[in-house]
Tab-separated table of C-alpha atoms in Angstrom:
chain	number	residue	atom	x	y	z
A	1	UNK	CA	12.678	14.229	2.960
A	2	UNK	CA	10.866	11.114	1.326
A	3	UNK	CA	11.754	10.474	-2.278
A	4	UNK	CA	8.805	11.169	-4.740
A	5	UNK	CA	7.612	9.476	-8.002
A	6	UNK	CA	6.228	10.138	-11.465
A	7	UNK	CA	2.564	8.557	-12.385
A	8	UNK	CA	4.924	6.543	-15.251
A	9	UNK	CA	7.070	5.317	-12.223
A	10	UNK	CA	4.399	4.572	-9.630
A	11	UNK	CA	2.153	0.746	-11.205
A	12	UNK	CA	5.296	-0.883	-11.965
A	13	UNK	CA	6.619	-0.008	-8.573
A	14	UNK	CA	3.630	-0.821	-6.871
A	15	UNK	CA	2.894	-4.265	-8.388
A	16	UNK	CA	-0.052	-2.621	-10.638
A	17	UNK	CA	-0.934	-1.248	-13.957
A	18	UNK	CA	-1.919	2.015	-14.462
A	19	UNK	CA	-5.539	1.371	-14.948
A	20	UNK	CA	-5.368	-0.166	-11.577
A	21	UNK	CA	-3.818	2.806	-9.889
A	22	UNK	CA	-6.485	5.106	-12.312
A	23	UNK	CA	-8.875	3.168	-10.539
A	24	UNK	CA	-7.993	2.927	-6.963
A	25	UNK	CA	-7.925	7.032	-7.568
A	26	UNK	CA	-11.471	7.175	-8.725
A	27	UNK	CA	-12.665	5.456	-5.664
A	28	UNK	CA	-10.654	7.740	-3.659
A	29	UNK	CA	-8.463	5.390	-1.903
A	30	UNK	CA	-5.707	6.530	-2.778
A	31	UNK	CA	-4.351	9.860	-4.752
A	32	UNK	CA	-1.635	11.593	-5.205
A	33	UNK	CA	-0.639	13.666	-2.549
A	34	UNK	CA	2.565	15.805	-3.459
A	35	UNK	CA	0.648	19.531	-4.645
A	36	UNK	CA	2.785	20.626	-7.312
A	37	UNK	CA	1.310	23.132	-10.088
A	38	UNK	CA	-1.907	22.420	-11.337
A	39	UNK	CA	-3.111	22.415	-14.578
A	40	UNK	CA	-3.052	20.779	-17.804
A	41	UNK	CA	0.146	19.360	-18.499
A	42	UNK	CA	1.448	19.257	-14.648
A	43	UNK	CA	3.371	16.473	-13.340
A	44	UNK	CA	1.651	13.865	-11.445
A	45	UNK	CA	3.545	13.282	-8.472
A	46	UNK	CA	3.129	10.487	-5.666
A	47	UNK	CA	5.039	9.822	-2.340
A	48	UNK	CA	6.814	7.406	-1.458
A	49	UNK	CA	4.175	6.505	1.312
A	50	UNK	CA	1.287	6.881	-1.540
A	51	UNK	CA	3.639	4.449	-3.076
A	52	UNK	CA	3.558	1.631	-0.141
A	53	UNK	CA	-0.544	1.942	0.649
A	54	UNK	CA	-0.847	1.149	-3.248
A	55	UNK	CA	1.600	-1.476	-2.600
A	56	UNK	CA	-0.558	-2.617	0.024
A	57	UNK	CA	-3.440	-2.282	-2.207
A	58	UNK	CA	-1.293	-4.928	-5.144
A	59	UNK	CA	-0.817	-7.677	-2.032
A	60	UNK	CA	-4.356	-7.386	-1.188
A	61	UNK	CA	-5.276	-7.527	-4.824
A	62	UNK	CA	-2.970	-10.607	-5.534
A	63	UNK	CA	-4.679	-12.776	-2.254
A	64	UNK	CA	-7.607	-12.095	-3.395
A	65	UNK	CA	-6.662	-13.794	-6.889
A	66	UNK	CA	-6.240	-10.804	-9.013
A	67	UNK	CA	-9.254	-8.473	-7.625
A	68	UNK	CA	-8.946	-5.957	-5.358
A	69	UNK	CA	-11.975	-5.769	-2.759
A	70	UNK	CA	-13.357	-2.069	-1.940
A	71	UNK	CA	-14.195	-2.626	1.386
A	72	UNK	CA	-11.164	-4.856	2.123
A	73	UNK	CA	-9.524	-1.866	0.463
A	74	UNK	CA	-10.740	0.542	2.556
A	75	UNK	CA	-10.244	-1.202	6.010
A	76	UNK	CA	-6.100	-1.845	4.859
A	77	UNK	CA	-5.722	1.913	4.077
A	78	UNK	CA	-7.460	2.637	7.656
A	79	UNK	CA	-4.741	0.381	9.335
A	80	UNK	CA	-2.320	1.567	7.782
A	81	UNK	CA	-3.080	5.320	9.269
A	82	UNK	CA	-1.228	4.947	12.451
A	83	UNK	CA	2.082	4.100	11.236
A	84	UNK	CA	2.038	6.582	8.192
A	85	UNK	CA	5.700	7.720	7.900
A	86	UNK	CA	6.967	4.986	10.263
A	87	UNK	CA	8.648	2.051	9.121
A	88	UNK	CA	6.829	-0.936	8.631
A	89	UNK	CA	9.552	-3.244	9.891
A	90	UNK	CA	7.943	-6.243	12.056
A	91	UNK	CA	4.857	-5.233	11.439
A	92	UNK	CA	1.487	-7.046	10.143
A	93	UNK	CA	-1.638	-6.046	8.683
A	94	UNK	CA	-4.653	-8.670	10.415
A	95	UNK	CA	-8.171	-7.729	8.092
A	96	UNK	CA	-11.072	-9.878	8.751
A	97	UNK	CA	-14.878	-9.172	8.356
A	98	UNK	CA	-14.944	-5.892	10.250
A	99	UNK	CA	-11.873	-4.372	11.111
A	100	UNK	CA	-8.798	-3.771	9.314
A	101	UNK	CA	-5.051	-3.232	12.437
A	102	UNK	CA	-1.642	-3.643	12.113
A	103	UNK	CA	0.012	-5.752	14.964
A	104	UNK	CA	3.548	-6.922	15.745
A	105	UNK	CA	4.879	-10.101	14.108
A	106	UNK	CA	5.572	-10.836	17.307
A	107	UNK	CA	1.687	-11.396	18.307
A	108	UNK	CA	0.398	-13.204	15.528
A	109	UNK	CA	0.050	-16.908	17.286
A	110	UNK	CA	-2.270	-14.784	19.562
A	111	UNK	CA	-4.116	-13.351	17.452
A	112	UNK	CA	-4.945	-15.913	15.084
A	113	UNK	CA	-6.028	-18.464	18.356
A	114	UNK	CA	-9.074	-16.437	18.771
A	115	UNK	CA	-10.186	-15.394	14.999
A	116	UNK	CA	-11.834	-16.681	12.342
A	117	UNK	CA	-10.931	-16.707	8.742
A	118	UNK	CA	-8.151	-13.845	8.481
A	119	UNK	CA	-5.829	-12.217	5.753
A	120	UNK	CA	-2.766	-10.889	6.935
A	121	UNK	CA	-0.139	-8.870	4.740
A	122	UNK	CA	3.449	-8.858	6.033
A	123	UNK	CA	4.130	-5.075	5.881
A	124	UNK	CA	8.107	-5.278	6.557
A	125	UNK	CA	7.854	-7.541	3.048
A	126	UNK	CA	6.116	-5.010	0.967
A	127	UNK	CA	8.411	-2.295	2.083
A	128	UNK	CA	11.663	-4.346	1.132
A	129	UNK	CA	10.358	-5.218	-1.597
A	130	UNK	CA	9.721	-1.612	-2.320
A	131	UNK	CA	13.155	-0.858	-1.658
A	132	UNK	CA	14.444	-3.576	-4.478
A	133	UNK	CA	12.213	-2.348	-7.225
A	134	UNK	CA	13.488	1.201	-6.577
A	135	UNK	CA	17.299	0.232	-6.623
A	136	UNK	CA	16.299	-2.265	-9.705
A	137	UNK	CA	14.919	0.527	-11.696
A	138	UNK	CA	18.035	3.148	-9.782
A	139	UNK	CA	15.009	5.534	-9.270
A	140	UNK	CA	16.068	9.176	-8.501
A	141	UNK	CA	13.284	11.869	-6.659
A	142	UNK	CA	10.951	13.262	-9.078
């Protein structure tokens, strides 16, 4: 069973504050998705993989000097759909003007011989450094 956080736990973990994480809700890219009771008062509760797409979301934010793009947004969080609950080890996220895929390391070279102007987020980082924060902060299930 994946480990689970609490909204207080969730920006510093991620790399953003929680107006950044309020936001990234409102647009719908990414909410909570543990269902716990509802209501007033309730728990807000995030998994660990709505933890790495905001993560995702932070690296984006921070090559892009602070300012997370929408539509960049939205083509990462695409990507990132077919390795949901896999680990991200040697993997790369390759965004350009269209089209948002993850790759192996492995096929970079290739890829960047025949594109244009690319950003590419080094998954297998993101989740280690995932991993530290949570041991830094000795983080226990919600």
């Amino acid at each position: 069973m994946q480990p689970t956080f609490k909204r207080s736990q969730v920006p510093g973990l991620a790399g953003l504050t929680q107006r950044q994480v309020e936001y990234l809700a409102e647009q719908g890219l990414v909410e909570p998705s543990v269902r716990g009771p509802s209501g007033r008062g309730s728990p807000t509760i995030y998994s660990y993989e709505d933890l790495r797409r905001l993560a995702v979301l932070a690296a984006l934010g921070r090559l892009a000097g602070g300012e997370i793009m929408l539509r960049q947004a939205r083509l990462a969080l695409a990507a990132l759909g077919p390795l949901a609950e896999r680990p991200w080890e040697g993997q790369l996220m390759v965004i350009d003007r269209e089209l948002g895929y993850t790759i192996p390391s492995g096929e970079l070279r290739a890829v960047l011989e025949h594109q244009g102007e690319l950003v590419v987020v080094d998954l297998a980082r993101i989740e280690r450094a995932l991993g530290v924060q949570m041991r830094r902060h000795s983080l226990r299930a919600a």
